[in-house]
Amino acid sequence: MDTPDPGDIAAAFALGEPRGGLVHVRRGDADVWRLDTTSGSYFVKGYLPGADQPRAAAMDFERLALEAGVTTPAPIVPADPLLGWVTRIDGRLFRAYRWIEHSTSDWDIPTWLGQTMHEIHQLQPLGPIGLPPWWRQADLATWESWRTKAGKKPWVDLYAATLPHIEGVCARIEDLSGSAPDIVTTHGDFKIHNIVMSANGPVLVDWDSVRTDSAALEAGRAAYVFGRGEPERVRTILAAYSAAGGELAWAGPDLFLSVSRNHLQVLADLIQVSLDETPAARWMGDPATIDATITEKLRDLPGGLDQLRISS
């Protein structure tokens, strides 16, 4: 999409007069720019049509985190709010924050992450109500049907050999669907690009993916992602979470089940595209690339799933 007019952004959030244009920083589900004005520098987020849009519930939880002292930036209230901290400019939704200058200081991210996750998980505990609906994936009958539909796909034999491992993960998810004891509201997107290193320490940003989840299983997922699968880093994050008061023991060998679920979700998304059940997302590539990616994931899946269960 076209870059918005900096004057329109500045006026919408009462930021003063622009000192130059918007500088594009990143594009994912939204565009992100830096805007310098007479009153300072700002982080501007413009949501893409068709992508996930800001939600009132997510902003309510973000406000709760701010009030509790979680290290996250305070949003700027627009002059004419559409919803919470969001305004509309030329049909597109925008938010703004003060710009956070990046620091090269060597902050202890693993310890901070474990403590911050636990802090967030104390804000809105929901109790023993079982895994939320978004955990559910394709049922076993659907996974079986894809083996039949695959026909002469280059990955069909590998898929048949891997199916018992897939079914094992699905069964474990089903077992916890009604019994997970620690459902909370959480940030939902603990990833490295959502942590800004400031002069005063790490800052957690981007609360658009707020959701409910198991506290322990979310901690396991985030530790694995931030630890890049390196056992010592993963253990450090989880130790900090536990030291802050987080309860992990109940999950046992399923502590990294959310990572396994994500592996299967990505695989299922690719298979549905390969079988012409859904259109391809822009990150997937052409049909040959999609089939090659499916083959690679199927080849790696059994060992990866087994290792995740052993590691926990």
JSON list of C-alpha atoms in Angstrom, two decimals, residues 30-259:
[
{"chain": "A", "resi": 30, "resn": "ALA", "atom": "CA", "xyz": [1.20, -4.34, 9.32]},
{"chain": "A", "resi": 31, "resn": "ASP", "atom": "CA", "xyz": [3.50, -1.60, 8.06]},
{"chain": "A", "resi": 32, "resn": "VAL", "atom": "CA", "xyz": [5.74, 0.12, 10.60]},
{"chain": "A", "resi": 33, "resn": "TRP", "atom": "CA", "xyz": [7.34, 3.53, 10.12]},
{"chain": "A", "resi": 34, "resn": "ARG", "atom": "CA", "xyz": [9.40, 6.02, 12.09]},
{"chain": "A", "resi": 35, "resn": "LEU", "atom": "CA", "xyz": [8.14, 9.60, 12.06]},
{"chain": "A", "resi": 36, "resn": "ASP", "atom": "CA", "xyz": [10.23, 12.51, 13.36]},
{"chain": "A", "resi": 37, "resn": "THR", "atom": "CA", "xyz": [8.34, 15.67, 14.30]},
{"chain": "A", "resi": 38, "resn": "THR", "atom": "CA", "xyz": [8.85, 18.88, 16.21]},
{"chain": "A", "resi": 39, "resn": "SER", "atom": "CA", "xyz": [7.76, 17.09, 19.40]},
{"chain": "A", "resi": 40, "resn": "GLY", "atom": "CA", "xyz": [9.94, 13.97, 19.06]},
{"chain": "A", "resi": 41, "resn": "SER", "atom": "CA", "xyz": [10.20, 10.65, 17.25]},
{"chain": "A", "resi": 42, "resn": "TYR", "atom": "CA", "xyz": [7.35, 8.18, 16.91]},
{"chain": "A", "resi": 43, "resn": "PHE", "atom": "CA", "xyz": [6.62, 4.57, 15.98]},
{"chain": "A", "resi": 44, "resn": "VAL", "atom": "CA", "xyz": [3.63, 4.42, 13.61]},
{"chain": "A", "resi": 45, "resn": "LYS", "atom": "CA", "xyz": [1.82, 1.17, 12.81]},
{"chain": "A", "resi": 46, "resn": "GLY", "atom": "CA", "xyz": [-0.56, 0.89, 9.85]},
{"chain": "A", "resi": 47, "resn": "TYR", "atom": "CA", "xyz": [-2.68, -2.24, 9.59]},
{"chain": "A", "resi": 48, "resn": "LEU", "atom": "CA", "xyz": [-2.98, -4.02, 6.25]},
{"chain": "A", "resi": 49, "resn": "PRO", "atom": "CA", "xyz": [-6.48, -4.75, 4.90]},
{"chain": "A", "resi": 50, "resn": "GLY", "atom": "CA", "xyz": [-7.28, -8.44, 5.26]},
{"chain": "A", "resi": 51, "resn": "ALA", "atom": "CA", "xyz": [-4.72, -8.97, 8.04]},
{"chain": "A", "resi": 52, "resn": "ASP", "atom": "CA", "xyz": [-5.68, -9.24, 11.70]},
{"chain": "A", "resi": 53, "resn": "GLN", "atom": "CA", "xyz": [-7.11, -5.94, 12.87]},
{"chain": "A", "resi": 54, "resn": "PRO", "atom": "CA", "xyz": [-6.82, -4.37, 16.35]},
{"chain": "A", "resi": 55, "resn": "ARG", "atom": "CA", "xyz": [-9.32, -5.69, 18.89]},
{"chain": "A", "resi": 56, "resn": "ALA", "atom": "CA", "xyz": [-10.89, -4.02, 21.89]},
{"chain": "A", "resi": 57, "resn": "ALA", "atom": "CA", "xyz": [-10.16, -7.05, 24.11]},
{"chain": "A", "resi": 58, "resn": "ALA", "atom": "CA", "xyz": [-6.47, -6.97, 23.19]},
{"chain": "A", "resi": 59, "resn": "MET", "atom": "CA", "xyz": [-6.24, -3.27, 23.99]},
{"chain": "A", "resi": 60, "resn": "ASP", "atom": "CA", "xyz": [-8.03, -3.81, 27.30]},
{"chain": "A", "resi": 61, "resn": "PHE", "atom": "CA", "xyz": [-5.41, -6.37, 28.27]},
{"chain": "A", "resi": 62, "resn": "GLU", "atom": "CA", "xyz": [-2.60, -4.11, 27.06]},
{"chain": "A", "resi": 63, "resn": "ARG", "atom": "CA", "xyz": [-4.00, -1.39, 29.33]},
{"chain": "A", "resi": 64, "resn": "LEU", "atom": "CA", "xyz": [-4.08, -3.86, 32.22]},
{"chain": "A", "resi": 65, "resn": "ALA", "atom": "CA", "xyz": [-0.40, -4.68, 31.59]},
{"chain": "A", "resi": 66, "resn": "LEU", "atom": "CA", "xyz": [0.50, -0.99, 31.53]},
{"chain": "A", "resi": 67, "resn": "GLU", "atom": "CA", "xyz": [-1.28, -0.37, 34.81]},
{"chain": "A", "resi": 68, "resn": "ALA", "atom": "CA", "xyz": [0.51, -3.34, 36.38]},
{"chain": "A", "resi": 69, "resn": "GLY", "atom": "CA", "xyz": [3.91, -1.95, 35.41]},
{"chain": "A", "resi": 70, "resn": "VAL", "atom": "CA", "xyz": [4.84, -4.42, 32.67]},
{"chain": "A", "resi": 71, "resn": "THR", "atom": "CA", "xyz": [7.70, -2.96, 30.62]},
{"chain": "A", "resi": 72, "resn": "THR", "atom": "CA", "xyz": [5.77, -1.95, 27.53]},
{"chain": "A", "resi": 73, "resn": "PRO", "atom": "CA", "xyz": [5.36, 1.44, 25.81]},
{"chain": "A", "resi": 74, "resn": "ALA", "atom": "CA", "xyz": [2.29, 3.57, 26.44]},
{"chain": "A", "resi": 75, "resn": "PRO", "atom": "CA", "xyz": [0.23, 4.10, 23.24]},
{"chain": "A", "resi": 76, "resn": "ILE", "atom": "CA", "xyz": [-0.58, 7.62, 22.09]},
{"chain": "A", "resi": 77, "resn": "VAL", "atom": "CA", "xyz": [-4.27, 8.44, 22.20]},
{"chain": "A", "resi": 78, "resn": "PRO", "atom": "CA", "xyz": [-5.42, 9.74, 18.78]},
{"chain": "A", "resi": 79, "resn": "ALA", "atom": "CA", "xyz": [-7.31, 13.00, 18.46]},
{"chain": "A", "resi": 80, "resn": "ASP", "atom": "CA", "xyz": [-10.32, 11.15, 17.02]},
{"chain": "A", "resi": 81, "resn": "PRO", "atom": "CA", "xyz": [-10.24, 7.52, 18.25]},
{"chain": "A", "resi": 82, "resn": "LEU", "atom": "CA", "xyz": [-12.08, 4.87, 16.30]},
{"chain": "A", "resi": 83, "resn": "LEU", "atom": "CA", "xyz": [-11.45, 2.20, 18.93]},
{"chain": "A", "resi": 84, "resn": "GLY", "atom": "CA", "xyz": [-9.25, 2.62, 21.97]},
{"chain": "A", "resi": 85, "resn": "TRP", "atom": "CA", "xyz": [-5.86, 3.82, 20.71]},
{"chain": "A", "resi": 86, "resn": "VAL", "atom": "CA", "xyz": [-6.72, 3.25, 17.04]},
{"chain": "A", "resi": 87, "resn": "THR", "atom": "CA", "xyz": [-7.78, 5.81, 14.45]},
{"chain": "A", "resi": 88, "resn": "ARG", "atom": "CA", "xyz": [-8.72, 5.61, 10.78]},
{"chain": "A", "resi": 89, "resn": "ILE", "atom": "CA", "xyz": [-6.94, 7.63, 8.09]},
{"chain": "A", "resi": 90, "resn": "ASP", "atom": "CA", "xyz": [-8.09, 7.27, 4.47]},
{"chain": "A", "resi": 91, "resn": "GLY", "atom": "CA", "xyz": [-9.76, 3.96, 5.25]},
{"chain": "A", "resi": 92, "resn": "ARG", "atom": "CA", "xyz": [-6.75, 2.42, 7.02]},
{"chain": "A", "resi": 93, "resn": "LEU", "atom": "CA", "xyz": [-6.25, 1.83, 10.75]},
{"chain": "A", "resi": 94, "resn": "PHE", "atom": "CA", "xyz": [-3.26, 3.27, 12.61]},
{"chain": "A", "resi": 95, "resn": "ARG", "atom": "CA", "xyz": [-1.64, 3.33, 16.04]},
{"chain": "A", "resi": 96, "resn": "ALA", "atom": "CA", "xyz": [1.31, 5.35, 17.36]},
{"chain": "A", "resi": 97, "resn": "TYR", "atom": "CA", "xyz": [3.85, 5.20, 20.20]},
{"chain": "A", "resi": 98, "resn": "ARG", "atom": "CA", "xyz": [6.89, 7.17, 21.25]},
{"chain": "A", "resi": 99, "resn": "TRP", "atom": "CA", "xyz": [9.92, 5.85, 19.38]},
{"chain": "A", "resi": 100, "resn": "ILE", "atom": "CA", "xyz": [12.26, 3.73, 21.53]},
{"chain": "A", "resi": 101, "resn": "GLU", "atom": "CA", "xyz": [15.92, 4.14, 20.66]},
{"chain": "A", "resi": 102, "resn": "HIS", "atom": "CA", "xyz": [17.73, 0.83, 20.47]},
{"chain": "A", "resi": 103, "resn": "SER", "atom": "CA", "xyz": [20.56, 0.20, 22.91]},
{"chain": "A", "resi": 104, "resn": "THR", "atom": "CA", "xyz": [23.59, -2.05, 22.52]},
{"chain": "A", "resi": 105, "resn": "SER", "atom": "CA", "xyz": [23.65, -2.81, 26.25]},
{"chain": "A", "resi": 106, "resn": "ASP", "atom": "CA", "xyz": [24.03, -6.49, 27.09]},
{"chain": "A", "resi": 107, "resn": "TRP", "atom": "CA", "xyz": [20.74, -7.08, 28.89]},
{"chain": "A", "resi": 108, "resn": "ASP", "atom": "CA", "xyz": [19.88, -10.47, 30.38]},
{"chain": "A", "resi": 109, "resn": "ILE", "atom": "CA", "xyz": [17.03, -11.36, 28.02]},
{"chain": "A", "resi": 110, "resn": "PRO", "atom": "CA", "xyz": [16.41, -14.96, 29.23]},
{"chain": "A", "resi": 111, "resn": "THR", "atom": "CA", "xyz": [15.88, -13.93, 32.86]},
{"chain": "A", "resi": 112, "resn": "TRP", "atom": "CA", "xyz": [13.82, -10.87, 31.92]},
{"chain": "A", "resi": 113, "resn": "LEU", "atom": "CA", "xyz": [11.63, -12.96, 29.60]},
{"chain": "A", "resi": 114, "resn": "GLY", "atom": "CA", "xyz": [10.88, -15.62, 32.22]},
{"chain": "A", "resi": 115, "resn": "GLN", "atom": "CA", "xyz": [10.00, -13.00, 34.82]},
{"chain": "A", "resi": 116, "resn": "THR", "atom": "CA", "xyz": [7.92, -10.90, 32.42]},
{"chain": "A", "resi": 117, "resn": "MET", "atom": "CA", "xyz": [5.92, -13.87, 31.15]},
{"chain": "A", "resi": 118, "resn": "HIS", "atom": "CA", "xyz": [5.01, -14.82, 34.71]},
{"chain": "A", "resi": 119, "resn": "GLU", "atom": "CA", "xyz": [4.10, -11.20, 35.49]},
{"chain": "A", "resi": 120, "resn": "ILE", "atom": "CA", "xyz": [1.75, -11.11, 32.50]},
{"chain": "A", "resi": 121, "resn": "HIS", "atom": "CA", "xyz": [0.25, -14.49, 33.34]},
{"chain": "A", "resi": 122, "resn": "GLN", "atom": "CA", "xyz": [-0.83, -13.15, 36.74]},
{"chain": "A", "resi": 123, "resn": "LEU", "atom": "CA", "xyz": [-2.93, -10.35, 35.22]},
{"chain": "A", "resi": 124, "resn": "GLN", "atom": "CA", "xyz": [-5.97, -12.35, 34.13]},
{"chain": "A", "resi": 125, "resn": "PRO", "atom": "CA", "xyz": [-5.95, -16.02, 35.24]},
{"chain": "A", "resi": 126, "resn": "LEU", "atom": "CA", "xyz": [-8.91, -18.04, 33.99]},
{"chain": "A", "resi": 127, "resn": "GLY", "atom": "CA", "xyz": [-8.27, -21.35, 35.76]},
{"chain": "A", "resi": 128, "resn": "PRO", "atom": "CA", "xyz": [-8.74, -25.03, 34.86]},
{"chain": "A", "resi": 129, "resn": "ILE", "atom": "CA", "xyz": [-11.01, -24.62, 31.83]},
{"chain": "A", "resi": 130, "resn": "GLY", "atom": "CA", "xyz": [-8.98, -26.60, 29.28]},
{"chain": "A", "resi": 131, "resn": "LEU", "atom": "CA", "xyz": [-7.16, -25.50, 26.16]},
{"chain": "A", "resi": 132, "resn": "PRO", "atom": "CA", "xyz": [-8.80, -22.71, 24.14]},
{"chain": "A", "resi": 133, "resn": "PRO", "atom": "CA", "xyz": [-10.42, -23.50, 20.77]},
{"chain": "A", "resi": 134, "resn": "TRP", "atom": "CA", "xyz": [-7.51, -22.17, 18.68]},
{"chain": "A", "resi": 135, "resn": "TRP", "atom": "CA", "xyz": [-5.41, -25.13, 19.85]},
{"chain": "A", "resi": 136, "resn": "ARG", "atom": "CA", "xyz": [-7.66, -27.49, 17.88]},
{"chain": "A", "resi": 137, "resn": "GLN", "atom": "CA", "xyz": [-6.29, -28.51, 14.53]},
{"chain": "A", "resi": 138, "resn": "ALA", "atom": "CA", "xyz": [-7.41, -30.81, 11.76]},
{"chain": "A", "resi": 139, "resn": "ASP", "atom": "CA", "xyz": [-8.97, -33.90, 13.29]},
{"chain": "A", "resi": 140, "resn": "LEU", "atom": "CA", "xyz": [-7.57, -37.37, 12.66]},
{"chain": "A", "resi": 141, "resn": "ALA", "atom": "CA", "xyz": [-10.10, -38.08, 9.91]},
{"chain": "A", "resi": 142, "resn": "THR", "atom": "CA", "xyz": [-8.91, -34.99, 8.03]},
{"chain": "A", "resi": 143, "resn": "TRP", "atom": "CA", "xyz": [-5.24, -35.96, 8.33]},
{"chain": "A", "resi": 144, "resn": "GLU", "atom": "CA", "xyz": [-6.21, -39.42, 7.01]},
{"chain": "A", "resi": 145, "resn": "SER", "atom": "CA", "xyz": [-8.17, -37.91, 4.13]},
{"chain": "A", "resi": 146, "resn": "TRP", "atom": "CA", "xyz": [-5.13, -35.89, 3.04]},
{"chain": "A", "resi": 147, "resn": "ARG", "atom": "CA", "xyz": [-3.17, -39.12, 2.59]},
{"chain": "A", "resi": 148, "resn": "THR", "atom": "CA", "xyz": [-5.82, -40.30, 0.14]},
{"chain": "A", "resi": 149, "resn": "LYS", "atom": "CA", "xyz": [-6.07, -36.96, -1.65]},
{"chain": "A", "resi": 150, "resn": "ALA", "atom": "CA", "xyz": [-2.28, -36.66, -1.99]},
{"chain": "A", "resi": 151, "resn": "GLY", "atom": "CA", "xyz": [-2.39, -39.20, -4.84]},
{"chain": "A", "resi": 152, "resn": "LYS", "atom": "CA", "xyz": [0.96, -38.91, -6.65]},
{"chain": "A", "resi": 153, "resn": "LYS", "atom": "CA", "xyz": [2.32, -35.95, -4.72]},
{"chain": "A", "resi": 154, "resn": "PRO", "atom": "CA", "xyz": [6.08, -36.34, -4.21]},
{"chain": "A", "resi": 155, "resn": "TRP", "atom": "CA", "xyz": [5.60, -36.38, -0.44]},
{"chain": "A", "resi": 156, "resn": "VAL", "atom": "CA", "xyz": [2.79, -38.96, -0.20]},
{"chain": "A", "resi": 157, "resn": "ASP", "atom": "CA", "xyz": [4.91, -41.94, 0.97]},
{"chain": "A", "resi": 158, "resn": "LEU", "atom": "CA", "xyz": [6.75, -39.82, 3.54]},
{"chain": "A", "resi": 159, "resn": "TYR", "atom": "CA", "xyz": [3.40, -38.49, 4.72]},
{"chain": "A", "resi": 160, "resn": "ALA", "atom": "CA", "xyz": [2.03, -42.01, 5.26]},
{"chain": "A", "resi": 161, "resn": "ALA", "atom": "CA", "xyz": [5.11, -42.93, 7.31]},
{"chain": "A", "resi": 162, "resn": "THR", "atom": "CA", "xyz": [4.85, -39.78, 9.42]},
{"chain": "A", "resi": 163, "resn": "LEU", "atom": "CA", "xyz": [1.11, -39.94, 10.07]},
{"chain": "A", "resi": 164, "resn": "PRO", "atom": "CA", "xyz": [1.39, -41.99, 13.31]},
{"chain": "A", "resi": 165, "resn": "HIS", "atom": "CA", "xyz": [3.60, -39.27, 14.81]},
{"chain": "A", "resi": 166, "resn": "ILE", "atom": "CA", "xyz": [1.08, -36.60, 13.77]},
{"chain": "A", "resi": 167, "resn": "GLU", "atom": "CA", "xyz": [-1.75, -38.59, 15.29]},
{"chain": "A", "resi": 168, "resn": "GLY", "atom": "CA", "xyz": [0.23, -38.92, 18.53]},
{"chain": "A", "resi": 169, "resn": "VAL", "atom": "CA", "xyz": [0.51, -35.14, 18.91]},
{"chain": "A", "resi": 170, "resn": "CYS", "atom": "CA", "xyz": [-3.17, -34.68, 18.07]},
{"chain": "A", "resi": 171, "resn": "ALA", "atom": "CA", "xyz": [-4.08, -37.21, 20.75]},
{"chain": "A", "resi": 172, "resn": "ARG", "atom": "CA", "xyz": [-1.97, -35.39, 23.35]},
{"chain": "A", "resi": 173, "resn": "ILE", "atom": "CA", "xyz": [-3.67, -32.10, 22.48]},
{"chain": "A", "resi": 174, "resn": "GLU", "atom": "CA", "xyz": [-7.06, -33.75, 22.75]},
{"chain": "A", "resi": 175, "resn": "ASP", "atom": "CA", "xyz": [-6.16, -35.14, 26.18]},
{"chain": "A", "resi": 176, "resn": "LEU", "atom": "CA", "xyz": [-5.42, -31.63, 27.46]},
{"chain": "A", "resi": 177, "resn": "SER", "atom": "CA", "xyz": [-8.34, -29.94, 25.73]},
{"chain": "A", "resi": 178, "resn": "GLY", "atom": "CA", "xyz": [-10.58, -30.42, 28.72]},
{"chain": "A", "resi": 179, "resn": "SER", "atom": "CA", "xyz": [-8.04, -30.63, 31.51]},
{"chain": "A", "resi": 180, "resn": "ALA", "atom": "CA", "xyz": [-5.30, -27.98, 31.15]},
{"chain": "A", "resi": 181, "resn": "PRO", "atom": "CA", "xyz": [-5.38, -26.39, 34.62]},
{"chain": "A", "resi": 182, "resn": "ASP", "atom": "CA", "xyz": [-3.73, -23.01, 34.08]},
{"chain": "A", "resi": 183, "resn": "ILE", "atom": "CA", "xyz": [-5.47, -21.01, 31.35]},
{"chain": "A", "resi": 184, "resn": "VAL", "atom": "CA", "xyz": [-4.60, -17.32, 31.36]},
{"chain": "A", "resi": 185, "resn": "THR", "atom": "CA", "xyz": [-4.76, -14.31, 29.09]},
{"chain": "A", "resi": 186, "resn": "THR", "atom": "CA", "xyz": [-1.31, -13.74, 27.62]},
{"chain": "A", "resi": 187, "resn": "HIS", "atom": "CA", "xyz": [0.59, -11.50, 25.19]},
{"chain": "A", "resi": 188, "resn": "GLY", "atom": "CA", "xyz": [0.34, -14.23, 22.56]},
{"chain": "A", "resi": 189, "resn": "ASP", "atom": "CA", "xyz": [3.36, -13.24, 20.45]},
{"chain": "A", "resi": 190, "resn": "PHE", "atom": "CA", "xyz": [6.55, -13.54, 22.50]},
{"chain": "A", "resi": 191, "resn": "LYS", "atom": "CA", "xyz": [9.06, -13.29, 19.64]},
{"chain": "A", "resi": 192, "resn": "ILE", "atom": "CA", "xyz": [12.42, -11.61, 19.34]},
{"chain": "A", "resi": 193, "resn": "HIS", "atom": "CA", "xyz": [11.16, -8.86, 16.99]},
{"chain": "A", "resi": 194, "resn": "ASN", "atom": "CA", "xyz": [8.62, -7.88, 19.64]},
{"chain": "A", "resi": 195, "resn": "ILE", "atom": "CA", "xyz": [11.29, -7.06, 22.21]},
{"chain": "A", "resi": 196, "resn": "VAL", "atom": "CA", "xyz": [13.00, -3.69, 21.84]},
{"chain": "A", "resi": 197, "resn": "MET", "atom": "CA", "xyz": [16.31, -3.20, 23.62]},
{"chain": "A", "resi": 198, "resn": "SER", "atom": "CA", "xyz": [16.16, 0.24, 25.21]},
{"chain": "A", "resi": 199, "resn": "ALA", "atom": "CA", "xyz": [18.69, 2.09, 27.34]},
{"chain": "A", "resi": 200, "resn": "ASN", "atom": "CA", "xyz": [16.66, 1.06, 30.40]},
{"chain": "A", "resi": 201, "resn": "GLY", "atom": "CA", "xyz": [16.27, -2.59, 29.46]},
{"chain": "A", "resi": 202, "resn": "PRO", "atom": "CA", "xyz": [14.07, -4.82, 27.30]},
{"chain": "A", "resi": 203, "resn": "VAL", "atom": "CA", "xyz": [10.61, -3.53, 26.31]},
{"chain": "A", "resi": 204, "resn": "LEU", "atom": "CA", "xyz": [7.77, -5.79, 25.16]},
{"chain": "A", "resi": 205, "resn": "VAL", "atom": "CA", "xyz": [5.78, -4.42, 22.20]},
{"chain": "A", "resi": 206, "resn": "ASP", "atom": "CA", "xyz": [2.91, -5.44, 19.87]},
{"chain": "A", "resi": 207, "resn": "TRP", "atom": "CA", "xyz": [-0.10, -6.61, 21.87]},
{"chain": "A", "resi": 208, "resn": "ASP", "atom": "CA", "xyz": [-2.34, -7.29, 18.87]},
{"chain": "A", "resi": 209, "resn": "SER", "atom": "CA", "xyz": [-2.09, -11.08, 19.32]},
{"chain": "A", "resi": 210, "resn": "VAL", "atom": "CA", "xyz": [-3.41, -11.20, 22.90]},
{"chain": "A", "resi": 211, "resn": "ARG", "atom": "CA", "xyz": [-5.14, -14.55, 23.47]},
{"chain": "A", "resi": 212, "resn": "THR", "atom": "CA", "xyz": [-5.91, -17.17, 26.08]},
{"chain": "A", "resi": 213, "resn": "ASP", "atom": "CA", "xyz": [-3.51, -20.07, 26.54]},
{"chain": "A", "resi": 214, "resn": "SER", "atom": "CA", "xyz": [-2.06, -22.45, 29.08]},
{"chain": "A", "resi": 215, "resn": "ALA", "atom": "CA", "xyz": [0.48, -20.50, 31.10]},
{"chain": "A", "resi": 216, "resn": "ALA", "atom": "CA", "xyz": [2.93, -23.42, 31.28]},
{"chain": "A", "resi": 217, "resn": "LEU", "atom": "CA", "xyz": [2.61, -24.40, 27.63]},
{"chain": "A", "resi": 218, "resn": "GLU", "atom": "CA", "xyz": [3.00, -20.78, 26.52]},
{"chain": "A", "resi": 219, "resn": "ALA", "atom": "CA", "xyz": [6.09, -20.47, 28.70]},
{"chain": "A", "resi": 220, "resn": "GLY", "atom": "CA", "xyz": [7.48, -23.64, 27.13]},
{"chain": "A", "resi": 221, "resn": "ARG", "atom": "CA", "xyz": [6.81, -22.35, 23.62]},
{"chain": "A", "resi": 222, "resn": "ALA", "atom": "CA", "xyz": [8.37, -18.94, 24.26]},
{"chain": "A", "resi": 223, "resn": "ALA", "atom": "CA", "xyz": [11.41, -20.46, 25.97]},
{"chain": "A", "resi": 224, "resn": "TYR", "atom": "CA", "xyz": [11.98, -22.77, 23.03]},
{"chain": "A", "resi": 225, "resn": "VAL", "atom": "CA", "xyz": [11.60, -19.98, 20.47]},
{"chain": "A", "resi": 226, "resn": "PHE", "atom": "CA", "xyz": [13.85, -17.51, 22.31]},
{"chain": "A", "resi": 227, "resn": "GLY", "atom": "CA", "xyz": [16.30, -20.23, 23.27]},
{"chain": "A", "resi": 228, "resn": "ARG", "atom": "CA", "xyz": [16.55, -21.23, 19.59]},
{"chain": "A", "resi": 229, "resn": "GLY", "atom": "CA", "xyz": [16.35, -24.83, 20.73]},
{"chain": "A", "resi": 230, "resn": "GLU", "atom": "CA", "xyz": [19.61, -24.51, 22.70]},
{"chain": "A", "resi": 231, "resn": "PRO", "atom": "CA", "xyz": [19.02, -26.45, 25.95]},
{"chain": "A", "resi": 232, "resn": "GLU", "atom": "CA", "xyz": [20.94, -24.09, 28.26]},
{"chain": "A", "resi": 233, "resn": "ARG", "atom": "CA", "xyz": [19.14, -20.95, 27.05]},
{"chain": "A", "resi": 234, "resn": "VAL", "atom": "CA", "xyz": [15.78, -22.71, 27.20]},
{"chain": "A", "resi": 235, "resn": "ARG", "atom": "CA", "xyz": [16.47, -23.89, 30.75]},
{"chain": "A", "resi": 236, "resn": "THR", "atom": "CA", "xyz": [17.52, -20.38, 31.84]},
{"chain": "A", "resi": 237, "resn": "ILE", "atom": "CA", "xyz": [14.23, -18.87, 30.64]},
{"chain": "A", "resi": 238, "resn": "LEU", "atom": "CA", "xyz": [12.16, -21.60, 32.27]},
{"chain": "A", "resi": 239, "resn": "ALA", "atom": "CA", "xyz": [14.17, -21.36, 35.50]},
{"chain": "A", "resi": 240, "resn": "ALA", "atom": "CA", "xyz": [13.46, -17.61, 35.64]},
{"chain": "A", "resi": 241, "resn": "TYR", "atom": "CA", "xyz": [9.76, -18.28, 35.03]},
{"chain": "A", "resi": 242, "resn": "SER", "atom": "CA", "xyz": [9.68, -20.85, 37.85]},
{"chain": "A", "resi": 243, "resn": "ALA", "atom": "CA", "xyz": [11.70, -18.64, 40.21]},
{"chain": "A", "resi": 244, "resn": "ALA", "atom": "CA", "xyz": [9.12, -15.87, 39.70]},
{"chain": "A", "resi": 245, "resn": "GLY", "atom": "CA", "xyz": [6.38, -18.28, 40.79]},
{"chain": "A", "resi": 246, "resn": "GLY", "atom": "CA", "xyz": [5.37, -19.94, 37.52]},
{"chain": "A", "resi": 247, "resn": "GLU", "atom": "CA", "xyz": [4.13, -23.53, 37.71]},
{"chain": "A", "resi": 248, "resn": "LEU", "atom": "CA", "xyz": [5.50, -25.86, 35.03]},
{"chain": "A", "resi": 249, "resn": "ALA", "atom": "CA", "xyz": [5.60, -29.29, 36.67]},
{"chain": "A", "resi": 250, "resn": "TRP", "atom": "CA", "xyz": [2.07, -30.35, 35.73]},
{"chain": "A", "resi": 251, "resn": "ALA", "atom": "CA", "xyz": [2.91, -30.29, 32.00]},
{"chain": "A", "resi": 252, "resn": "GLY", "atom": "CA", "xyz": [5.64, -32.93, 32.36]},
{"chain": "A", "resi": 253, "resn": "PRO", "atom": "CA", "xyz": [6.69, -34.27, 28.94]},
{"chain": "A", "resi": 254, "resn": "ASP", "atom": "CA", "xyz": [4.12, -32.02, 27.24]},
{"chain": "A", "resi": 255, "resn": "LEU", "atom": "CA", "xyz": [5.86, -28.77, 28.22]},
{"chain": "A", "resi": 256, "resn": "PHE", "atom": "CA", "xyz": [6.78, -28.06, 24.57]},
{"chain": "A", "resi": 257, "resn": "LEU", "atom": "CA", "xyz": [3.49, -29.29, 23.15]},
{"chain": "A", "resi": 258, "resn": "SER", "atom": "CA", "xyz": [2.69, -25.81, 21.81]},
{"chain": "A", "resi": 259, "resn": "VAL", "atom": "CA", "xyz": [5.84, -25.98, 19.65]}
]
